[in-house]
PDB file of C-alpha atoms in Angstrom:
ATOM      1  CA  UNK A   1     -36.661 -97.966 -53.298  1.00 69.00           C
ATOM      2  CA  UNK A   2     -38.146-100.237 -50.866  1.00 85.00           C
ATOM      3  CA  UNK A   3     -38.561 -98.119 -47.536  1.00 88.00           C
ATOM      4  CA  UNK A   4     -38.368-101.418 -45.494  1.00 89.00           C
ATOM      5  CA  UNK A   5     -35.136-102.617 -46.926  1.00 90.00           C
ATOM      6  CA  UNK A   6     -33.753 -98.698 -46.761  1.00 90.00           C
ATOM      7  CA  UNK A   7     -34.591 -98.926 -43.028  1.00 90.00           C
ATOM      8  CA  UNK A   8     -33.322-102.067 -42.167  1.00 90.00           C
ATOM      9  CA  UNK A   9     -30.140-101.030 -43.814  1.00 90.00           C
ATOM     10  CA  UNK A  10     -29.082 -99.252 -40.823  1.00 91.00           C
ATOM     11  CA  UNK A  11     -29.323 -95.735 -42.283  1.00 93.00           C
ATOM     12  CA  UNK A  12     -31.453 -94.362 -39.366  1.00 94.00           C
ATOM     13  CA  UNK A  13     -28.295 -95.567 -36.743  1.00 93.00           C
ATOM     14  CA  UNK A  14     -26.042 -94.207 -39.390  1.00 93.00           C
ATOM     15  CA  UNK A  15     -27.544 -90.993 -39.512  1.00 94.00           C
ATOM     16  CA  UNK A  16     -28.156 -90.604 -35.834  1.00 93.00           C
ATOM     17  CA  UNK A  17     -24.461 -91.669 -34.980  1.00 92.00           C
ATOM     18  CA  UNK A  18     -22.984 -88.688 -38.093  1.00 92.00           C
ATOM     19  CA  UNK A  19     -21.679 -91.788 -40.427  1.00 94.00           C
ATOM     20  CA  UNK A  20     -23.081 -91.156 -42.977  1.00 94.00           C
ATOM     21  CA  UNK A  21     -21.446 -89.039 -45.993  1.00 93.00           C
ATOM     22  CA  UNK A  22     -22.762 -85.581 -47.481  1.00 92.00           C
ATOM     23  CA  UNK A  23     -24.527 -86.932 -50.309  1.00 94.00           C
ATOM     24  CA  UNK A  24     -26.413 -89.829 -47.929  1.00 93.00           C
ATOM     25  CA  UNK A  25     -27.216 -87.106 -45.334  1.00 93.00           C
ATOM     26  CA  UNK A  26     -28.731 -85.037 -48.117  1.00 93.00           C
ATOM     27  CA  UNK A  27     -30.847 -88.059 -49.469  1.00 93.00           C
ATOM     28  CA  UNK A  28     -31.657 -89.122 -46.012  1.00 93.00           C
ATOM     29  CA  UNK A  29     -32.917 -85.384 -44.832  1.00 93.00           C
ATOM     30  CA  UNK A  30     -34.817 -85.571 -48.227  1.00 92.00           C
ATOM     31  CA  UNK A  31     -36.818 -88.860 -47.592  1.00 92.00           C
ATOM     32  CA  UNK A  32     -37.582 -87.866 -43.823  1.00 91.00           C
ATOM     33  CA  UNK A  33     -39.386 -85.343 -45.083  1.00 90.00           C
ATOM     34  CA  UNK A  34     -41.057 -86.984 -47.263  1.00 91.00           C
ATOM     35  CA  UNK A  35     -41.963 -90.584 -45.657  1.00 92.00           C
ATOM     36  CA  UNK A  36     -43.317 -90.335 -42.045  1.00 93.00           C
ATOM     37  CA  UNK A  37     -41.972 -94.109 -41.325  1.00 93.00           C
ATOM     38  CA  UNK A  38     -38.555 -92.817 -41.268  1.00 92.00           C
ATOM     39  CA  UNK A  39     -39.370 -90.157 -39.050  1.00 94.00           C
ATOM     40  CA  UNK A  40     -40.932 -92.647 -36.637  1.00 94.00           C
ATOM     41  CA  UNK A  41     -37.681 -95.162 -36.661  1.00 93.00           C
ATOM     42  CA  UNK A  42     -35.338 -91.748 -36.185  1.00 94.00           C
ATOM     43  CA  UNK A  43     -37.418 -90.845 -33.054  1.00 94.00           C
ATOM     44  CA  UNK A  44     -37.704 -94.189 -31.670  1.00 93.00           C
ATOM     45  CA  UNK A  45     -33.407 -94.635 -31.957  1.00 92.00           C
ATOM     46  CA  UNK A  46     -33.279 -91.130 -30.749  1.00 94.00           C
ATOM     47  CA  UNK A  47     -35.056 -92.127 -27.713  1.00 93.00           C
ATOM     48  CA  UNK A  48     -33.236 -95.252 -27.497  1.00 91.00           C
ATOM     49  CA  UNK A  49     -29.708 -93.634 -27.627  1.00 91.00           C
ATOM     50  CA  UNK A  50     -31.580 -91.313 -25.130  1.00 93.00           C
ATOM     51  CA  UNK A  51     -32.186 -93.938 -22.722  1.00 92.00           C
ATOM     52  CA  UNK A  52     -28.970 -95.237 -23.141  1.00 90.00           C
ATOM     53  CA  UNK A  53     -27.157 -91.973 -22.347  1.00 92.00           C
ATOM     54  CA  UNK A  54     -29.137 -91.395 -19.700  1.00 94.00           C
ATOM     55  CA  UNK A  55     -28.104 -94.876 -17.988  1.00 92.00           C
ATOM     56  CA  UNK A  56     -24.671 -94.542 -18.409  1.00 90.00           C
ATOM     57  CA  UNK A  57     -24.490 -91.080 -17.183  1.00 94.00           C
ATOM     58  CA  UNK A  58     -21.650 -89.489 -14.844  1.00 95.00           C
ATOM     59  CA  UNK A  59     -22.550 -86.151 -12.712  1.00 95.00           C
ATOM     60  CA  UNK A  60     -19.175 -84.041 -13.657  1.00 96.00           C
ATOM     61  CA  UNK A  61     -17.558 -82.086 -10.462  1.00 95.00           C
ATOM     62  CA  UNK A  62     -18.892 -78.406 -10.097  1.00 94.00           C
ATOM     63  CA  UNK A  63     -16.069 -76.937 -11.215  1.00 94.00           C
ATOM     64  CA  UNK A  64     -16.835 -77.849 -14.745  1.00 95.00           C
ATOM     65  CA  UNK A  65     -19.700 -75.679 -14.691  1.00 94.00           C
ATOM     66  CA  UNK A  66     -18.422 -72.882 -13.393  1.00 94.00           C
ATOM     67  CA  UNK A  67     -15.531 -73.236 -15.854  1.00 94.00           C
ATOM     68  CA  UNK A  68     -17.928 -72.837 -18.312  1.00 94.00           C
ATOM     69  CA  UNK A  69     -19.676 -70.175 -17.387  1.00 92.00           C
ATOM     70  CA  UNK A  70     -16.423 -68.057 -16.841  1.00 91.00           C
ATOM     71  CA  UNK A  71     -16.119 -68.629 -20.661  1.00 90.00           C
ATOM     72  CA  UNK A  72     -19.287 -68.066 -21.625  1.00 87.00           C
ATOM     73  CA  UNK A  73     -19.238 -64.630 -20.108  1.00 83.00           C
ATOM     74  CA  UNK A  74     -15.665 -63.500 -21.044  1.00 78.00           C
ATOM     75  CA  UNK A  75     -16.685 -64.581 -24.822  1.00 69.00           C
ATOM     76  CA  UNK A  76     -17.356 -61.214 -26.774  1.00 60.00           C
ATOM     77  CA  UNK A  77     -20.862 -60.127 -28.215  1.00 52.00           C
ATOM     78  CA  UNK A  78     -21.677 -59.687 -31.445  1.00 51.00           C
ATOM     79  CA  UNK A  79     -23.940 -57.744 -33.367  1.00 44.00           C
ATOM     80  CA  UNK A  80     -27.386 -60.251 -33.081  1.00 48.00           C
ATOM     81  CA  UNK A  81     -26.937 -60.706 -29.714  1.00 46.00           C
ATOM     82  CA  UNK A  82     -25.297 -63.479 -29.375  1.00 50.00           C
ATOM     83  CA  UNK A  83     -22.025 -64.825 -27.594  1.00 50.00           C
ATOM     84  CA  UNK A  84     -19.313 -64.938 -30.275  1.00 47.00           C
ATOM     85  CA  UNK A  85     -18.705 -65.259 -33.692  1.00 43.00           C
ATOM     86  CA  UNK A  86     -16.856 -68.255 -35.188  1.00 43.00           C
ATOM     87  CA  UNK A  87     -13.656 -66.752 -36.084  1.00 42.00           C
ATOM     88  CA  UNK A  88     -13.464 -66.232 -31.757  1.00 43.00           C
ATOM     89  CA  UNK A  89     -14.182 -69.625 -31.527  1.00 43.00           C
ATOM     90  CA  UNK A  90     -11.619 -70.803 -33.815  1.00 42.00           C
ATOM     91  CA  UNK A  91      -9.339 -68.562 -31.833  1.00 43.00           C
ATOM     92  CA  UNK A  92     -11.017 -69.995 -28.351  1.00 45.00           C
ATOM     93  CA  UNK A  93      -9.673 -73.836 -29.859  1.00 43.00           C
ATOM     94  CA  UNK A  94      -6.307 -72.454 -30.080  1.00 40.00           C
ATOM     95  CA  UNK A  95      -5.996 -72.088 -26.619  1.00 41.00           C
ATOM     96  CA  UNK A  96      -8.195 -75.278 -26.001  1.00 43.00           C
ATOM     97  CA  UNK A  97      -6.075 -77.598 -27.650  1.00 41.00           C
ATOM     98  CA  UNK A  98      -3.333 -76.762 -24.605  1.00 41.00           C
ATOM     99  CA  UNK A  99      -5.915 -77.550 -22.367  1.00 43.00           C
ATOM    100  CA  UNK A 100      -6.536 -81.210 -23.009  1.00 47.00           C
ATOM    101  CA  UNK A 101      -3.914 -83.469 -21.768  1.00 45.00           C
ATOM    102  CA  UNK A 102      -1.606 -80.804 -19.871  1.00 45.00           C
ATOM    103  CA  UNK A 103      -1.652 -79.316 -16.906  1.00 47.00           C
ATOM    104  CA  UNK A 104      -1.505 -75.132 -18.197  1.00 50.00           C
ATOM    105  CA  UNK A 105      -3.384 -73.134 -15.851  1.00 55.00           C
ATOM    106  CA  UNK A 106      -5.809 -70.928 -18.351  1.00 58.00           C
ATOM    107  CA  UNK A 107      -6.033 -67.186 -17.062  1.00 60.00           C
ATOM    108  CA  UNK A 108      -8.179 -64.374 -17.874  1.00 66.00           C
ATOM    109  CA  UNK A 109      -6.397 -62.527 -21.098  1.00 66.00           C
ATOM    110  CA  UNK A 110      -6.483 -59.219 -19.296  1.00 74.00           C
ATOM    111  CA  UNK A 111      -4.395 -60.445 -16.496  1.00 81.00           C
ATOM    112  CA  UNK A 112      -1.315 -60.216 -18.735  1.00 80.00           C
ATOM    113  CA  UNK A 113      -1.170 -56.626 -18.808  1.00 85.00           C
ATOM    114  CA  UNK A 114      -2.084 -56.172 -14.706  1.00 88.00           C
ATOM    115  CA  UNK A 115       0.837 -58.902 -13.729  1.00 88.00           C
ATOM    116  CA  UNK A 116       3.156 -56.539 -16.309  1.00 90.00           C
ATOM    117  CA  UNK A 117       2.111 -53.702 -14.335  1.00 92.00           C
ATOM    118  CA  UNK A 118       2.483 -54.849 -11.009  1.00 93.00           C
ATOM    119  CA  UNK A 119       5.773 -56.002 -11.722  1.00 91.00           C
ATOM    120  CA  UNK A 120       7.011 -52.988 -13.100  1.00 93.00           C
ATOM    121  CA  UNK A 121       5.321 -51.195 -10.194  1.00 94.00           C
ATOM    122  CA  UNK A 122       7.257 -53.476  -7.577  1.00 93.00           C
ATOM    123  CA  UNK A 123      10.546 -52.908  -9.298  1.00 92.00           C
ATOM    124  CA  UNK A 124      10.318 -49.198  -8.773  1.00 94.00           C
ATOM    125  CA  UNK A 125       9.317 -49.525  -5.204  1.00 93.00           C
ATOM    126  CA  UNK A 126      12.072 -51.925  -4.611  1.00 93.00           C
ATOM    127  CA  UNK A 127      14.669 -49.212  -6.488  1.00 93.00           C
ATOM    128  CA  UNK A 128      13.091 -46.272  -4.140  1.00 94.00           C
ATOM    129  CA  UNK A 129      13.247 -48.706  -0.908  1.00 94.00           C
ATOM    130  CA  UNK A 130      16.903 -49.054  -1.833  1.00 93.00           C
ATOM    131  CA  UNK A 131      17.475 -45.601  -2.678  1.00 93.00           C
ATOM    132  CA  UNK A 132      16.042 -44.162   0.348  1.00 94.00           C
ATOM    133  CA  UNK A 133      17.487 -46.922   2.403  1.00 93.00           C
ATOM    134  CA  UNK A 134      21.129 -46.067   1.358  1.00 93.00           C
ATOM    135  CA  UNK A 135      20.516 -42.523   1.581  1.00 93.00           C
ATOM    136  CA  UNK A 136      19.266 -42.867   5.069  1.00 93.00           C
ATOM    137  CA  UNK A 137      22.337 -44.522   6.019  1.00 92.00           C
ATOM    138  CA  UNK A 138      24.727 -42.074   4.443  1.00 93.00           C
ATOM    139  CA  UNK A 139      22.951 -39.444   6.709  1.00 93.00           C
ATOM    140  CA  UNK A 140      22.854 -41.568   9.926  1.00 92.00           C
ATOM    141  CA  UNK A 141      26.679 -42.204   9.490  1.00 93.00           C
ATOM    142  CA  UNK A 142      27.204 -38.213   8.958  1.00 93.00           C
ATOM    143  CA  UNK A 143      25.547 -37.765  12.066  1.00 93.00           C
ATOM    144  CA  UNK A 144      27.256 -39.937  13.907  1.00 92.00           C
ATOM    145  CA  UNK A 145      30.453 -37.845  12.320  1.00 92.00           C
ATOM    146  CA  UNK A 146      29.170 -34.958  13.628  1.00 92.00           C
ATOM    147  CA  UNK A 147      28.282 -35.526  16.935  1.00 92.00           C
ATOM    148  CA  UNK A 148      31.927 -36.812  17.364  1.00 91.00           C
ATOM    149  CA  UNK A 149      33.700 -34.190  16.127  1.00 90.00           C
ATOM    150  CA  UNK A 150      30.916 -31.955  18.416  1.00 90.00           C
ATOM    151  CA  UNK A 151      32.064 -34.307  21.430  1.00 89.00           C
ATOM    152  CA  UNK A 152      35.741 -33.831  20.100  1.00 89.00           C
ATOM    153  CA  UNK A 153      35.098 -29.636  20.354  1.00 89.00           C
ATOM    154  CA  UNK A 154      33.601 -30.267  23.950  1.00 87.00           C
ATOM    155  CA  UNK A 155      36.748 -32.307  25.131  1.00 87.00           C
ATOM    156  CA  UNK A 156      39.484 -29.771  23.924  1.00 85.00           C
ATOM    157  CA  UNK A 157      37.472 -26.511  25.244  1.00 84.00           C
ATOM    158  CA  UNK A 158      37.612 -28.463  28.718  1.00 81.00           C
ATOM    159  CA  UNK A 159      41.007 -28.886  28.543  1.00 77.00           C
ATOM    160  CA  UNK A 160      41.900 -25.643  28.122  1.00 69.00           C
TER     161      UNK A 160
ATOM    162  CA  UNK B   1     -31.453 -64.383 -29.387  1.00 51.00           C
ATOM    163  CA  UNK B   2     -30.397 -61.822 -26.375  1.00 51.00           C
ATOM    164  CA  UNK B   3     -27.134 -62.986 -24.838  1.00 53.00           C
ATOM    165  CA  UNK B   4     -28.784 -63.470 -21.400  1.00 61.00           C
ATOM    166  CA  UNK B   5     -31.343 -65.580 -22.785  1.00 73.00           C
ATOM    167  CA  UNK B   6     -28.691 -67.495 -24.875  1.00 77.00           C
ATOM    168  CA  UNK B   7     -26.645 -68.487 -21.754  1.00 85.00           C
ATOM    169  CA  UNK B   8     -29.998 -69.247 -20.089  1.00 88.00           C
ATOM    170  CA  UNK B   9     -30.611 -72.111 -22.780  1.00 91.00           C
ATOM    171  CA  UNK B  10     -27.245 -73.425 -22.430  1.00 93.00           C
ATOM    172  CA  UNK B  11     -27.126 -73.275 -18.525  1.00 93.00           C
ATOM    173  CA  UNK B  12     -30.792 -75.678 -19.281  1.00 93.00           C
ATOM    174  CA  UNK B  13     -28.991 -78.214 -21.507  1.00 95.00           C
ATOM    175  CA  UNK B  14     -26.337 -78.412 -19.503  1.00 96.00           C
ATOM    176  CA  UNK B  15     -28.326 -79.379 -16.439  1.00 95.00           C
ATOM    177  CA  UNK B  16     -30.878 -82.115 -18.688  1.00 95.00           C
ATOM    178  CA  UNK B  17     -27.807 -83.017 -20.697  1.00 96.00           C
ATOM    179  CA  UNK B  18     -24.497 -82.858 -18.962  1.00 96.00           C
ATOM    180  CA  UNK B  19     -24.039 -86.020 -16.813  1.00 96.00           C
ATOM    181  CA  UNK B  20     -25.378 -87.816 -19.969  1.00 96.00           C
ATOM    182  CA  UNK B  21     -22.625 -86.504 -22.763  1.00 96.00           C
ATOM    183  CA  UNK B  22     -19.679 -86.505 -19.544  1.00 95.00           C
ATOM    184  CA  UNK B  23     -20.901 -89.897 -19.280  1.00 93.00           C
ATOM    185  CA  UNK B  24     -20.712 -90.442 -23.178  1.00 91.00           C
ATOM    186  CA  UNK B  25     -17.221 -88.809 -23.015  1.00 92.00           C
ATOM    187  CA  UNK B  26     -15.833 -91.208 -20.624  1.00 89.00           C
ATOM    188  CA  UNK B  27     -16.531 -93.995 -22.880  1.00 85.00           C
ATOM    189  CA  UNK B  28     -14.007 -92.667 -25.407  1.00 84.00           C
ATOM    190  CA  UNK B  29     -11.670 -90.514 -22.890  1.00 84.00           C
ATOM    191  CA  UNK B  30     -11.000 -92.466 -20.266  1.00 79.00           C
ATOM    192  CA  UNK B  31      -9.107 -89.395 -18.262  1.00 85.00           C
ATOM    193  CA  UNK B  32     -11.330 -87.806 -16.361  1.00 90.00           C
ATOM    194  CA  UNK B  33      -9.777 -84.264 -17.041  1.00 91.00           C
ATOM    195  CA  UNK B  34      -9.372 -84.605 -20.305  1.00 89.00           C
ATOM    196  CA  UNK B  35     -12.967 -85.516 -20.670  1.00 92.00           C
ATOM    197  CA  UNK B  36     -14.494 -82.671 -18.532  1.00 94.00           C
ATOM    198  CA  UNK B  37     -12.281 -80.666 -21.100  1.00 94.00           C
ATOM    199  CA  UNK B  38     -14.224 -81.627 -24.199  1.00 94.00           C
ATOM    200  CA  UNK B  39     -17.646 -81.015 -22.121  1.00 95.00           C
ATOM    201  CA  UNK B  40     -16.212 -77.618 -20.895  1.00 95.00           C
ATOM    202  CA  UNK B  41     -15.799 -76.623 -25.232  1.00 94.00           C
ATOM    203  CA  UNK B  42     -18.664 -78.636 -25.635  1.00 95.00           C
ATOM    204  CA  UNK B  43     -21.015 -75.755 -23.517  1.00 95.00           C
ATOM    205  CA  UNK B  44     -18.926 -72.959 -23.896  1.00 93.00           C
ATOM    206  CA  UNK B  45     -19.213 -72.561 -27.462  1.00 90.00           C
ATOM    207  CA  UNK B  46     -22.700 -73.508 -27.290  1.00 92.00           C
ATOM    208  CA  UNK B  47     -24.001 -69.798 -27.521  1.00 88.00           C
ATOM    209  CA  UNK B  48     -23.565 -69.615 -31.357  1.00 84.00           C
ATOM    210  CA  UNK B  49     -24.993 -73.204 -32.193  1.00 89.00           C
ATOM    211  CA  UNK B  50     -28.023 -73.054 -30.567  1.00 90.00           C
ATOM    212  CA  UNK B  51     -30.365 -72.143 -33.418  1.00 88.00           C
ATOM    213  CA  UNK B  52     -28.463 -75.107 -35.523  1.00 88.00           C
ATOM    214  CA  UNK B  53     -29.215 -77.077 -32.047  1.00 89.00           C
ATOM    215  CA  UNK B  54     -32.812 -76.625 -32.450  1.00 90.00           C
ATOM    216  CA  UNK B  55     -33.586 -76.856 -36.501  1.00 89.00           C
ATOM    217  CA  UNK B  56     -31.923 -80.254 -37.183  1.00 89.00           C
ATOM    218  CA  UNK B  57     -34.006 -83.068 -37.863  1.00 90.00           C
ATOM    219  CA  UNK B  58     -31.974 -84.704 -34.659  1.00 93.00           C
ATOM    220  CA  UNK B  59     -33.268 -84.143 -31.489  1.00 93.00           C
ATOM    221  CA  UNK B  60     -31.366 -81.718 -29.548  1.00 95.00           C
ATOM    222  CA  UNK B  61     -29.904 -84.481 -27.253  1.00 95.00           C
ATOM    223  CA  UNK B  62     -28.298 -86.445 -30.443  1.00 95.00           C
ATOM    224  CA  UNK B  63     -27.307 -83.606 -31.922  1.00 95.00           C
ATOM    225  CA  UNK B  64     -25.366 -82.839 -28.497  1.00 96.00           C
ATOM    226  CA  UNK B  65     -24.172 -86.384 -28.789  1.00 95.00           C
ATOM    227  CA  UNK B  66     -22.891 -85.517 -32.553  1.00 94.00           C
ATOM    228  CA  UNK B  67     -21.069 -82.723 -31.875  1.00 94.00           C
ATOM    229  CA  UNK B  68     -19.426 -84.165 -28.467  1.00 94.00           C
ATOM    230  CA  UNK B  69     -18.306 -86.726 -30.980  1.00 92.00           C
ATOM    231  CA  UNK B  70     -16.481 -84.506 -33.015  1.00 91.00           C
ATOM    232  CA  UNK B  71     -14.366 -82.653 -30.703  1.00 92.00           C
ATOM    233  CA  UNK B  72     -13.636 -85.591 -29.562  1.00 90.00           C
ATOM    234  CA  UNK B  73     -12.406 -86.779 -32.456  1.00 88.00           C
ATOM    235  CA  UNK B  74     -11.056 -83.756 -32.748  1.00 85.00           C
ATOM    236  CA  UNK B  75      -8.945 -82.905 -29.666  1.00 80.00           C
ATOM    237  CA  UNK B  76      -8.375 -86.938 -28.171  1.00 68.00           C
ATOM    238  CA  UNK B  77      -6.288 -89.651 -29.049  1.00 61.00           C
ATOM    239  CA  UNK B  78      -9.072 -92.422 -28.582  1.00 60.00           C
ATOM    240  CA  UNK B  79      -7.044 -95.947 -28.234  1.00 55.00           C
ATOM    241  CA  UNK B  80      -9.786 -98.440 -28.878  1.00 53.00           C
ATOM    242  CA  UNK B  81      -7.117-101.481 -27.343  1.00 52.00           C
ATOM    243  CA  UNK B  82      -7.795-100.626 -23.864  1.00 48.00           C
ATOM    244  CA  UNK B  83     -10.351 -98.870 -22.309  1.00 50.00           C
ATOM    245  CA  UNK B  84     -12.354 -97.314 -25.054  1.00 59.00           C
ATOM    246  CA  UNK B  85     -15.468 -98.871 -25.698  1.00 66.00           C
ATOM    247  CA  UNK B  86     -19.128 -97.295 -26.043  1.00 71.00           C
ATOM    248  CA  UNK B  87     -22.236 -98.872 -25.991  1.00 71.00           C
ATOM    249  CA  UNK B  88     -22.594 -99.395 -29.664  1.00 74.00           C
ATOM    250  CA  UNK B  89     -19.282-101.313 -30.042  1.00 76.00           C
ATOM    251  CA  UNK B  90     -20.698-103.668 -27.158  1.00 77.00           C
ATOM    252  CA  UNK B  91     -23.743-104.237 -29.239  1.00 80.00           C
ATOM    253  CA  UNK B  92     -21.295-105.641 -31.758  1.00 84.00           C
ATOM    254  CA  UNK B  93     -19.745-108.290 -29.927  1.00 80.00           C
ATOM    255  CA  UNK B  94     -20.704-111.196 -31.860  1.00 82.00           C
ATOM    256  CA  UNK B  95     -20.485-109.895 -35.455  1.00 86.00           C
ATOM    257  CA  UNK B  96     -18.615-110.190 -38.014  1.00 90.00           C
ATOM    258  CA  UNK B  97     -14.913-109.123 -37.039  1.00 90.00           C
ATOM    259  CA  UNK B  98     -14.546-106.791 -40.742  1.00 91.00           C
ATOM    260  CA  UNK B  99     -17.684-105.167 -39.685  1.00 91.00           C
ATOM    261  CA  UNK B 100     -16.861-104.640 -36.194  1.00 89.00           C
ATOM    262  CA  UNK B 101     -13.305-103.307 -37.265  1.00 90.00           C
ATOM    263  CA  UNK B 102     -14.850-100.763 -40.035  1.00 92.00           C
ATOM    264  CA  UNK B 103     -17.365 -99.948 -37.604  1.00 90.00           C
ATOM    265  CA  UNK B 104     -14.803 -99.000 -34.789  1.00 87.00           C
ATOM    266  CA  UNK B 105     -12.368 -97.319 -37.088  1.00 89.00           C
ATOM    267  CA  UNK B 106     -14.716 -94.735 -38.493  1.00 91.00           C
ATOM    268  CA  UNK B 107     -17.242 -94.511 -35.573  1.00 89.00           C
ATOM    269  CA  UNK B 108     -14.538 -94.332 -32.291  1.00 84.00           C
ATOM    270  CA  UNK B 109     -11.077 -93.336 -34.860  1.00 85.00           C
ATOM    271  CA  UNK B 110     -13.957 -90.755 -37.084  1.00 88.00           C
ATOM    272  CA  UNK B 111     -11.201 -92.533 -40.226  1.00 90.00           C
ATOM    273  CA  UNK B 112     -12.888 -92.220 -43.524  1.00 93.00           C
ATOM    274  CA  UNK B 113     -14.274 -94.690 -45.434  1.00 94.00           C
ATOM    275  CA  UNK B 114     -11.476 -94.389 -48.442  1.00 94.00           C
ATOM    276  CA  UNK B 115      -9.137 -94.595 -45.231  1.00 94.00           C
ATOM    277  CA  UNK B 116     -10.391 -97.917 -43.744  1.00 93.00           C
ATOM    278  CA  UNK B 117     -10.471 -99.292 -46.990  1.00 94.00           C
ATOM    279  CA  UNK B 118      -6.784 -98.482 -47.441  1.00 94.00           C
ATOM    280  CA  UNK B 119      -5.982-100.105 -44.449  1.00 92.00           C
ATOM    281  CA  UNK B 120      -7.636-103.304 -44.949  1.00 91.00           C
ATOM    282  CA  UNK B 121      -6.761-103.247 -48.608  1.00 93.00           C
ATOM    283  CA  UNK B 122     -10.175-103.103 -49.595  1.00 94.00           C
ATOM    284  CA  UNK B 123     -12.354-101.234 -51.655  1.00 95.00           C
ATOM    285  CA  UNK B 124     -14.898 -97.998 -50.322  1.00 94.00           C
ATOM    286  CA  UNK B 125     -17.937 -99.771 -51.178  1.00 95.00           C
ATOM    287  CA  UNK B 126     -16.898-102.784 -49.491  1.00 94.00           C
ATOM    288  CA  UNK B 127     -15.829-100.442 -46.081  1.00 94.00           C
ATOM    289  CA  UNK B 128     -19.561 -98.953 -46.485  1.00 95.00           C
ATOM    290  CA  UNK B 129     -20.965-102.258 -47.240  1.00 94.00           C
ATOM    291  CA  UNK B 130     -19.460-103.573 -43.988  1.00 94.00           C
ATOM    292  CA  UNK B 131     -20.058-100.505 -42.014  1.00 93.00           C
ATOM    293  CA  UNK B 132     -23.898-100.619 -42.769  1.00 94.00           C
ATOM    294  CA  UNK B 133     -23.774-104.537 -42.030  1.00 92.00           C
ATOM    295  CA  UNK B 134     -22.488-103.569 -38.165  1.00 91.00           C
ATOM    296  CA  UNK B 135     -25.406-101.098 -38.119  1.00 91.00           C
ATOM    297  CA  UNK B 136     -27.849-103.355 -39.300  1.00 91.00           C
ATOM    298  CA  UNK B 137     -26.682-105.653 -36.483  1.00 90.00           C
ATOM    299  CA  UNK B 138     -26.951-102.771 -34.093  1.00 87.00           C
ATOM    300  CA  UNK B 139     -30.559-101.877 -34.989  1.00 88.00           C
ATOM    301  CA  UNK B 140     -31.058-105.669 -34.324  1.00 86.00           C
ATOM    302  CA  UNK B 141     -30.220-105.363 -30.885  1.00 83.00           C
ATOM    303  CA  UNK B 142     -31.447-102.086 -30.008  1.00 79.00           C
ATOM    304  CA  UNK B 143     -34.877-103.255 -31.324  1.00 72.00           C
TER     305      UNK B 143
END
């Protein structure tokens, strides 16, 4: 194979850009190891798509930081050390899918359980509130019995 | 790798590399929150990669670039009428209209080469003949 023609082929732009198949990729990583030219025309695109990049670039709002970092840190830790293992992840796309092009608002997973709670807890305040609150007026309006037929007493002993 | 040492790393990339692949991803996805989507998976998932990140025989700002590609690929509808259009497919203005189209279908669509060759009703050493003739022409112009 002449290394010249192999280059000129595009396979280094290929390779860089992920086109090119298993097998290629294979027999590509092979002759980089093997013939030092190639490695010099992969660095030299590689800085090139570099430059590039780095011309075109857009400074993303802060949010998108800090949106990743709340992930980072909720993700669970495995056993090396690390952030999370790739059956999370797969689980982590789930969710992501519903993120791109709608407007769901992603919450903490544990915030399920508190909202259930505090709803539940606000329901039984509300029944007590209405409890006491009806009980409160059954006495008031017992009172007010009272004291009339107390008033009603005090008329009649005057009388006689 | 220790966790805290792991986010460190990514926190690092993110800063040298972030306005580079958000500016990358607004080539393909035009919407803005779309695109700060893909960065957002992108980083977050970073963690577990990183030791891939740093063996490859890419550098670790291509291999960024490789992997943006795919979840863009995989998550976005890319429409390549309107607004999509990356630097490499501007480097291809003047060639060859087959190559430019098999170039575009399997670089900004991610179709396969059996795929573009169905569509053009062609075979799939013609599509990777006429793939590696558009990257030929971009090495031309990148030289």
């Amino acid at each position: 194979m002449n290394i010249e023609d192999y280059i000129e082929s595009g396979v280094v732009e290929a390779y860089a850009l992920g086109l090119l198949t298993k097998n290629e990729q294979a027999n590509f990583e092979k002759q980089l190891s093997e013939i030092p030219q190639l490695r010099h025309e992969l660095k030299t695109l590689e800085t090139q798509l570099e430059y590039m990049a780095f011309e075109n670039k857009v400074q993303p709002a802060t949010a998108v930081w800090t949106e990743i970092s709340n992930r980072i840190h909720e993700m669970p830790v495995t056993a090396d050390g690390n952030n999370a293992s790739k059956d999370s992840a797969k689980n982590t796309d789930t969710l992501e899918i519903y993120g791109v092009s709608n407007t769901q608002i992603r919450v903490h997973k544990y915030w399920r359980p508190a909202f259930i709670a505090i709803f539940i807890l606000s329901k039984i305040f509300l029944a007590l509130a209405i409890f006491y609150y009806i009980s409160y007026r059954q006495s008031a309006k017992q009172m007010e019995r009272l004291e009339l037929q107390l008033k009603a007493q005090q008329i009649q002993g005057n009388v006689k | 790798m220790l966790r805290g040492e792991g986010n460190a790393v990514v926190a690092q990339l993110y800063t040298q590399y972030g306005a580079m692949l958000f500016g990358y991803i607004l080539k393909f996805v035009p919407e803005q929150k779309d695109a700060e989507q893909i960065l957002i998976m992108l980083f977050s998932k970073l963690g577990h990669q990183l030791e891939e990140a740093f063996t490859t025989s890419l550098n670790v700002y291509c291999w960024l670039q490789l992997k943006t590609r795919e979840l863009i690929l995989k998550y976005s509808h890319i429409n390549t009428d309107t607004t999509t259009i990356t630097e490499c497919v501007l480097l291809l203005d003047d060639a060859p209209q087959a190559a430019k189209t098999a170039f575009v279908e399997i670089y900004l669509q991610g179709r396969s080469r059996a795929s573009v060759a169905a569509m053009l009703d062609t075979t799939e050493d013609n599509v990777t003949g006429l793939l590696f003739s558009a990257l030929s022409i971009i090495r031309k112009k990148l030289l």
